Coordinates of C-alpha atoms in Angstrom, one line a residue:
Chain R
X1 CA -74.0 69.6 2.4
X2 CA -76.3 73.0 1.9
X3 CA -73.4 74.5 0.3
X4 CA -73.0 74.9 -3.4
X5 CA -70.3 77.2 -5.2
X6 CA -71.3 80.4 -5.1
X7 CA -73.1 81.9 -8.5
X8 CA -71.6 84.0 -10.9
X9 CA -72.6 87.2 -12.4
X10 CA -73.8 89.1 -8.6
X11 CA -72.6 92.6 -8.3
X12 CA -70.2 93.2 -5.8
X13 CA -69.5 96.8 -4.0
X14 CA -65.7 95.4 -3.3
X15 CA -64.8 98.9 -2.0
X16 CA -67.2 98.0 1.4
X17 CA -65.1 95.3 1.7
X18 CA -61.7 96.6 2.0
X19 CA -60.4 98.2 5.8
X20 CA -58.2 100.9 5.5
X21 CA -55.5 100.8 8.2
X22 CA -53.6 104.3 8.9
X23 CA -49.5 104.3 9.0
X24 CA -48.8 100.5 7.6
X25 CA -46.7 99.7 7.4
X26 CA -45.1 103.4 8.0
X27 CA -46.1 106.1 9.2
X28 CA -48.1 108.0 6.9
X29 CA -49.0 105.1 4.5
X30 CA -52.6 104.6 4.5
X31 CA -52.6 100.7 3.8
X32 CA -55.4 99.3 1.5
X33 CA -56.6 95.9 4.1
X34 CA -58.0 93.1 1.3
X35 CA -58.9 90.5 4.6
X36 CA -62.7 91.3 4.5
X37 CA -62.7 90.5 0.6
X38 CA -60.6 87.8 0.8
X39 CA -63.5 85.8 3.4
X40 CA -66.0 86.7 0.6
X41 CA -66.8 84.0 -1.8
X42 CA -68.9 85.4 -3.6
X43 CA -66.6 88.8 -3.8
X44 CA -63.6 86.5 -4.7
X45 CA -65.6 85.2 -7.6
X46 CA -66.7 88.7 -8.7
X47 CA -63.2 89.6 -8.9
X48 CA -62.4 86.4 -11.1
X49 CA -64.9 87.0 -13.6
X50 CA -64.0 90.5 -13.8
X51 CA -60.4 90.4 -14.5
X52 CA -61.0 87.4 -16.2
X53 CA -63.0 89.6 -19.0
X54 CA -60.2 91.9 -19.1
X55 CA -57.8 89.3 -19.4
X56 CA -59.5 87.7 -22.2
X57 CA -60.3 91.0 -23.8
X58 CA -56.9 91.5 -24.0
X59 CA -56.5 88.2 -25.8
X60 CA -54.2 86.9 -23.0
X61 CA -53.3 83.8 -22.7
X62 CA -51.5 82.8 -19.6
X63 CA -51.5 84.7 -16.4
X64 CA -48.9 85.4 -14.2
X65 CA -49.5 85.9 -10.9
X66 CA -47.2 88.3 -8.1
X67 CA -46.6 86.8 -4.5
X68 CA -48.2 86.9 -2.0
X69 CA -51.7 88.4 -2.2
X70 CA -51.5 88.1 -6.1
X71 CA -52.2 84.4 -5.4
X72 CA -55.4 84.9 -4.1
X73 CA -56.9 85.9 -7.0
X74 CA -55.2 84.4 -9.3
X75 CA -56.4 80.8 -8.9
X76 CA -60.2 81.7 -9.0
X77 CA -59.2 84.0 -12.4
X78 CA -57.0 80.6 -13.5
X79 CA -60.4 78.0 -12.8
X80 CA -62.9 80.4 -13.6
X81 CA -61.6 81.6 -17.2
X82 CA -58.9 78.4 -17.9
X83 CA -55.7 80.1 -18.4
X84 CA -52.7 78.8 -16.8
X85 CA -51.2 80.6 -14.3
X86 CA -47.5 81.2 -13.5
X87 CA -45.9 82.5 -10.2
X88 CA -43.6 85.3 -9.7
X89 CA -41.8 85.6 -6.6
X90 CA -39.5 86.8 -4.1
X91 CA -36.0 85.5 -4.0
X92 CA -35.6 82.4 -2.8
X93 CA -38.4 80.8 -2.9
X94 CA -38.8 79.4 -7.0
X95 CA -36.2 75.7 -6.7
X96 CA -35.1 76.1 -10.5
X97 CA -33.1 78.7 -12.1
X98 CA -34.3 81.7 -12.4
X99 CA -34.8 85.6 -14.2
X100 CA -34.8 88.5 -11.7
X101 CA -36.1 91.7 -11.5
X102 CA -35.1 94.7 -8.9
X103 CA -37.3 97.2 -8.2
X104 CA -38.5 99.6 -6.0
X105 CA -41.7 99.9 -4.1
X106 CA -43.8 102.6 -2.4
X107 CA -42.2 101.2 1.0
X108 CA -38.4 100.1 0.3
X109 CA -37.0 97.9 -2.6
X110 CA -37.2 94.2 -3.6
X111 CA -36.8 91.4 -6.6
X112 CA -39.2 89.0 -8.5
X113 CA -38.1 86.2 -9.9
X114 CA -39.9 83.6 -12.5
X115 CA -38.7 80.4 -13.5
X116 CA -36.2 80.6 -16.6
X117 CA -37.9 78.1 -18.0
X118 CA -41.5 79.3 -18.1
X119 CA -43.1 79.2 -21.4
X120 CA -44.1 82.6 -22.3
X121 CA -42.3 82.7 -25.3
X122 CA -44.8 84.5 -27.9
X123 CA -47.4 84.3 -25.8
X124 CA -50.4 87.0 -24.8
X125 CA -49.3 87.3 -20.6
X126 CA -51.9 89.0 -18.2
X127 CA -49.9 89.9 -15.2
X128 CA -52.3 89.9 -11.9
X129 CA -51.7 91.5 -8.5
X130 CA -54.0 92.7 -5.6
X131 CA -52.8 96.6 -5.9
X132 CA -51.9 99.4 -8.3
X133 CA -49.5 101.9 -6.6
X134 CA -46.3 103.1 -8.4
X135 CA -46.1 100.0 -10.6
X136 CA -43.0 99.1 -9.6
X137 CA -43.9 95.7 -8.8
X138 CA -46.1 95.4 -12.3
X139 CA -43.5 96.1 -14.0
X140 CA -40.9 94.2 -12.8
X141 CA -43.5 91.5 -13.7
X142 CA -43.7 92.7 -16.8
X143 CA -40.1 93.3 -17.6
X144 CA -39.9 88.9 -16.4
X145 CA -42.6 88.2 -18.8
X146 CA -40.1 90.3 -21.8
X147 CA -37.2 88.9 -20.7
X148 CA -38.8 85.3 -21.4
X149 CA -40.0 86.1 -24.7
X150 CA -43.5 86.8 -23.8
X151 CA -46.1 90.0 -24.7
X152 CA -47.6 91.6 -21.6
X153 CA -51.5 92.5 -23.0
X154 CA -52.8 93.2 -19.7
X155 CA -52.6 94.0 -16.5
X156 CA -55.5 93.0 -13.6
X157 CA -55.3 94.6 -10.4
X158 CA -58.5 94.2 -7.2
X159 CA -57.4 98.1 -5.7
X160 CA -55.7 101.1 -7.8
X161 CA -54.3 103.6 -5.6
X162 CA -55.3 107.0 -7.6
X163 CA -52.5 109.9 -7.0
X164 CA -49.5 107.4 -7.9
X165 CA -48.3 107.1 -11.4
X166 CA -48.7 103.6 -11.5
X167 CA -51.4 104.0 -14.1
X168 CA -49.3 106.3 -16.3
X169 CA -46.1 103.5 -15.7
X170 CA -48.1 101.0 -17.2
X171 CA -50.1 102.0 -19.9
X172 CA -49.1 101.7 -23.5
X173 CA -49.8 99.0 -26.0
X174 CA -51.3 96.9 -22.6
X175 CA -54.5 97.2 -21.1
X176 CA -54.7 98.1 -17.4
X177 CA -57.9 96.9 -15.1
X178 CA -58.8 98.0 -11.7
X179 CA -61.7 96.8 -10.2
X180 CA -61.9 99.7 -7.0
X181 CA -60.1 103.0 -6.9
X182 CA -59.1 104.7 -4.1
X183 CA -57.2 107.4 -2.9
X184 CA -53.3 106.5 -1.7
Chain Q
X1 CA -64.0 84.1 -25.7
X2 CA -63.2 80.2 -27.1
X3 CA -62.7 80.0 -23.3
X4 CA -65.0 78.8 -20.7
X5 CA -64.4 77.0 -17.3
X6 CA -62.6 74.0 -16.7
X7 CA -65.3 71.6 -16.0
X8 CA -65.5 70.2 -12.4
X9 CA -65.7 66.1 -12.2
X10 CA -62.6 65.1 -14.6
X11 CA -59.6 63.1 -12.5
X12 CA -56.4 64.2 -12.7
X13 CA -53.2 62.7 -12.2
X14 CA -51.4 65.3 -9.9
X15 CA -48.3 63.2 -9.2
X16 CA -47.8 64.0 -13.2
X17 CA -47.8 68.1 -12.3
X18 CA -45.1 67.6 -9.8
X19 CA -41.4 68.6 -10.4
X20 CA -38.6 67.7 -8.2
X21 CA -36.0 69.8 -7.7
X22 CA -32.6 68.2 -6.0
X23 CA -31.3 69.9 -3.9
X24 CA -33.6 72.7 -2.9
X25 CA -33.2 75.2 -0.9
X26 CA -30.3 72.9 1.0
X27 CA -28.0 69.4 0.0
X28 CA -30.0 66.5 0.3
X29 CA -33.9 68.0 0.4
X30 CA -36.0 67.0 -2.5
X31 CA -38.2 69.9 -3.4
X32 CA -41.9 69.1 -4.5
X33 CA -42.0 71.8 -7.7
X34 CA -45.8 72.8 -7.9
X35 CA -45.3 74.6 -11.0
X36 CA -46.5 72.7 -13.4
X37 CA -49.6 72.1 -11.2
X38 CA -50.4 75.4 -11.1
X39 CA -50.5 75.8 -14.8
X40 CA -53.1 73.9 -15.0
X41 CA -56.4 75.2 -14.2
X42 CA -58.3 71.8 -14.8
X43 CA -55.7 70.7 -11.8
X44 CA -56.4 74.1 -9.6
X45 CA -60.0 73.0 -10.0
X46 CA -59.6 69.1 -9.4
X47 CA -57.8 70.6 -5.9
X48 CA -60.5 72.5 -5.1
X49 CA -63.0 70.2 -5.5
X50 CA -61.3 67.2 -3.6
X51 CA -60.1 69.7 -0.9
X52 CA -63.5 71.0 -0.6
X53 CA -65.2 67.5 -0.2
X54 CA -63.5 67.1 2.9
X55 CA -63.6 70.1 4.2
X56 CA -67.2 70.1 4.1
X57 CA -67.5 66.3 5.4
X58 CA -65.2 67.7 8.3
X59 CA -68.4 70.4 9.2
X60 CA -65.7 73.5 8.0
X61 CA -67.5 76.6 8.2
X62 CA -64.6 78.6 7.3
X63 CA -61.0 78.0 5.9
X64 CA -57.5 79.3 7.1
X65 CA -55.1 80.3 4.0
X66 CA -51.3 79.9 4.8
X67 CA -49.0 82.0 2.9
X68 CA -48.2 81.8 0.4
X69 CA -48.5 78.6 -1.8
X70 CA -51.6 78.2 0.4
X71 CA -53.1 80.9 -1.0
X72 CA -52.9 79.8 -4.9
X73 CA -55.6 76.5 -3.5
X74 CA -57.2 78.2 -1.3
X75 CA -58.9 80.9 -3.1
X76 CA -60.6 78.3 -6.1
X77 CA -61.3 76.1 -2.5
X78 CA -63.3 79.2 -1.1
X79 CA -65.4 80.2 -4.5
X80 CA -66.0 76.2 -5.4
X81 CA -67.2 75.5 -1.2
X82 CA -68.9 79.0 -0.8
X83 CA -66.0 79.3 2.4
X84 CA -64.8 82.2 3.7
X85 CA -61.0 82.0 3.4
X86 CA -58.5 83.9 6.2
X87 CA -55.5 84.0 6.1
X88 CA -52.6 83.1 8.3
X89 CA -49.4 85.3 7.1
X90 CA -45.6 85.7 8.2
X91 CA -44.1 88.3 10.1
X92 CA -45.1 92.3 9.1
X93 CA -47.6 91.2 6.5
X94 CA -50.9 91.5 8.1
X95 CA -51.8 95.8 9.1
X96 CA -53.6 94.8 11.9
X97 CA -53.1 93.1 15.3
X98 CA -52.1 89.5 15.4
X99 CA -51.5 86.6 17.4
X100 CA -48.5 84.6 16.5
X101 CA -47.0 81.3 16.4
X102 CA -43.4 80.3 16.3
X103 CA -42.4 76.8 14.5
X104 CA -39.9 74.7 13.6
X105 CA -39.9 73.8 9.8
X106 CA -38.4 71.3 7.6
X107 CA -35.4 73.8 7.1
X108 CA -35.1 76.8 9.0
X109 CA -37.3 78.3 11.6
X110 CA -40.0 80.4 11.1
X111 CA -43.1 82.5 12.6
X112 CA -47.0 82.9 11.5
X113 CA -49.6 85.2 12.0
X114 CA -53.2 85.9 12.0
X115 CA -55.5 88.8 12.5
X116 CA -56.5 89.1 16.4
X117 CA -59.7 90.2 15.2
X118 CA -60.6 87.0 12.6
X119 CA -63.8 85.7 13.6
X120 CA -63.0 82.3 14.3
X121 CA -64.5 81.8 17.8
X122 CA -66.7 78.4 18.1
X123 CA -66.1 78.3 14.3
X124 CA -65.0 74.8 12.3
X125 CA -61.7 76.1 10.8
X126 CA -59.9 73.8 7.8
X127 CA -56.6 74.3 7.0
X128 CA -54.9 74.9 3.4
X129 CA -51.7 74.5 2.8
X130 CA -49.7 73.0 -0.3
X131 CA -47.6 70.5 1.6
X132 CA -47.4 68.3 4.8
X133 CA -43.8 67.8 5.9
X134 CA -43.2 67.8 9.7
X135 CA -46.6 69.4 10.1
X136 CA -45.1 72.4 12.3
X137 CA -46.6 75.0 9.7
X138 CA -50.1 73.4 9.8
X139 CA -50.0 73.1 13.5
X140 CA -48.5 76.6 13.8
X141 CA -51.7 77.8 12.5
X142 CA -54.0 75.4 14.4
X143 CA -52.2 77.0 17.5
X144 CA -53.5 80.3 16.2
X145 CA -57.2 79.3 15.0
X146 CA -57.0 78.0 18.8
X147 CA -55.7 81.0 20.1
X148 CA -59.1 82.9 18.7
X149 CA -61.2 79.9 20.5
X150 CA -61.6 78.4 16.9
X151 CA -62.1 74.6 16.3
X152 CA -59.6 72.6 13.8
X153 CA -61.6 70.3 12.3
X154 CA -59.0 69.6 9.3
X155 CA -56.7 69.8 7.2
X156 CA -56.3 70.0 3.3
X157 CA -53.1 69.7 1.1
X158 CA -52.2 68.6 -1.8
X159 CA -48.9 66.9 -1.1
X160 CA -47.6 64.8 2.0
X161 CA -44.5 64.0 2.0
X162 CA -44.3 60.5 3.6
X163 CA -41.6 59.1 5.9
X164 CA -41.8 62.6 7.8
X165 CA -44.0 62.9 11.3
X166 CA -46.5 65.6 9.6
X167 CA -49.9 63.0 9.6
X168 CA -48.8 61.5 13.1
X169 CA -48.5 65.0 14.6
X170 CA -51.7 66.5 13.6
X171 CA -54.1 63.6 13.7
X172 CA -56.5 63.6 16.6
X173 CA -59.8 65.1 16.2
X174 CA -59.1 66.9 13.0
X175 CA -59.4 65.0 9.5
X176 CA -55.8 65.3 7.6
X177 CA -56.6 64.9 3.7
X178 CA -53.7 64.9 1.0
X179 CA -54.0 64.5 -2.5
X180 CA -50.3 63.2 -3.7
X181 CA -48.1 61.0 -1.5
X182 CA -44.3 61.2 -2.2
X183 CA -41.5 60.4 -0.7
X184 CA -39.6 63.1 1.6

């Protein structure tokens, strides 16, 4: 058909491929656009293989993966590096019971939920999510992953917004990969 | 790593990697559970490939992503099918302009958008979603690819729930491909 999956290995300069769009979605918020990336194979596979070495560095062994944009990357990451992947999301949406997680974000508060019965017990978890701002979202992800029973090792993120403590949040016995940073 | 990607070409029972969930999110709907599907890479990759077959026999140049479970096939689909993937969001998601679509859905009504700027014009456009049920989501987003003077010429998911008018309202000129039939 002339196409064939695109290659592995290219480098990718992801930072020409994210818009930045002034006051979303306040004013004041310069908002980090991932659409141009997103219609980039070859970018998307970049990103795979990248957090997918970080992942595995980390000795993870599952991912989970934050709704919505999360989801983007983390199937690619999933195929491309074979770690099962589990979803946290925003209320409502997961049919079976449920943990929750309330936290607050640079914009207004929210909740993530995961599946009560999701088996991260005792295992390596590499949570994955398009952007690094406050990690508030991170670590409600993270705080999901402990309430099952699981070890966060790692956390992979496409954009970190530098000038938010979402680093600092984070850090400790996990490792935390960004693949662009730019300012908030 | 002791890791290394799930190998295209194996079959996989996908019926298997489908919960249902009673009950969900009103009395008397069956929810399809995708969970356990998404867990398994081999099964993200089996998607993609069987996705991407017939989005490629349909002529698809590029691929419209909706949000959000569409997102978790969609980006594997993309980097397997070397397709750029767009996405088609709901309300106050996407930073940029739109064009909108309001639809019906199996419970509840709902509203999506995509960028006014996506260049879709005289494009092949395939569809990703993760289920077919009344079809107003997939059309919803056919209304917008036609909106930007794209051309639908499919559309991919992995379940179709059967006994519901989803396949008899999109069929025309478009190929509709499922994986998994089950009962609505």
């Amino acid at each position: 058909m002339g196409r064939s999956r695109c290659n592995s290995g290219a480098s990718v300069n992801l930072a020409e491929l994210i818009d930045t769009v002034p006051d979303f979605p306040k004013k004041g918020i310069n908002f980090r656009d991932i659409t141009p990336l997103v219609a980039s194979p070859v970018a998307l596979q970049f990103i795979a293989d990248k957090l997918g070495e970080s992942a595995l560095a980390a000795k993870a062994e599952v991912i989970v993966a934050i709704e919505a944009r999360g989801f983007l990357f983390a199937g690619p990451l999933s195929v491309t590096k074979n770690l099962p992947c589990y979803l946290a999301r925003k209320p409502g949406k997961l049919p079976k019971p449920t943990v929750s997680e309330s936290y607050g974000l640079e914009y207004g508060a929210a909740e993530l939920h995961i599946h009560r019965d999701t088996p991260l017990s005792g295992k390596n978890v590499f949570v994955v999510d398009d952007v690094l701002a406050t990690g508030g979202t991170a670590l409600a992800a993270a705080a999901l992953v402990e309430q099952l029973g699981g070890i966060v090792c790692g956390y992979g993120f496409v954009i970190e917004l530098s000038g938010l403590p979402g680093r600092q949040k984070l850090q400790g016995q996990a490792t935390v990969r960004s693949l662009v940073k730019l300012d908030a």
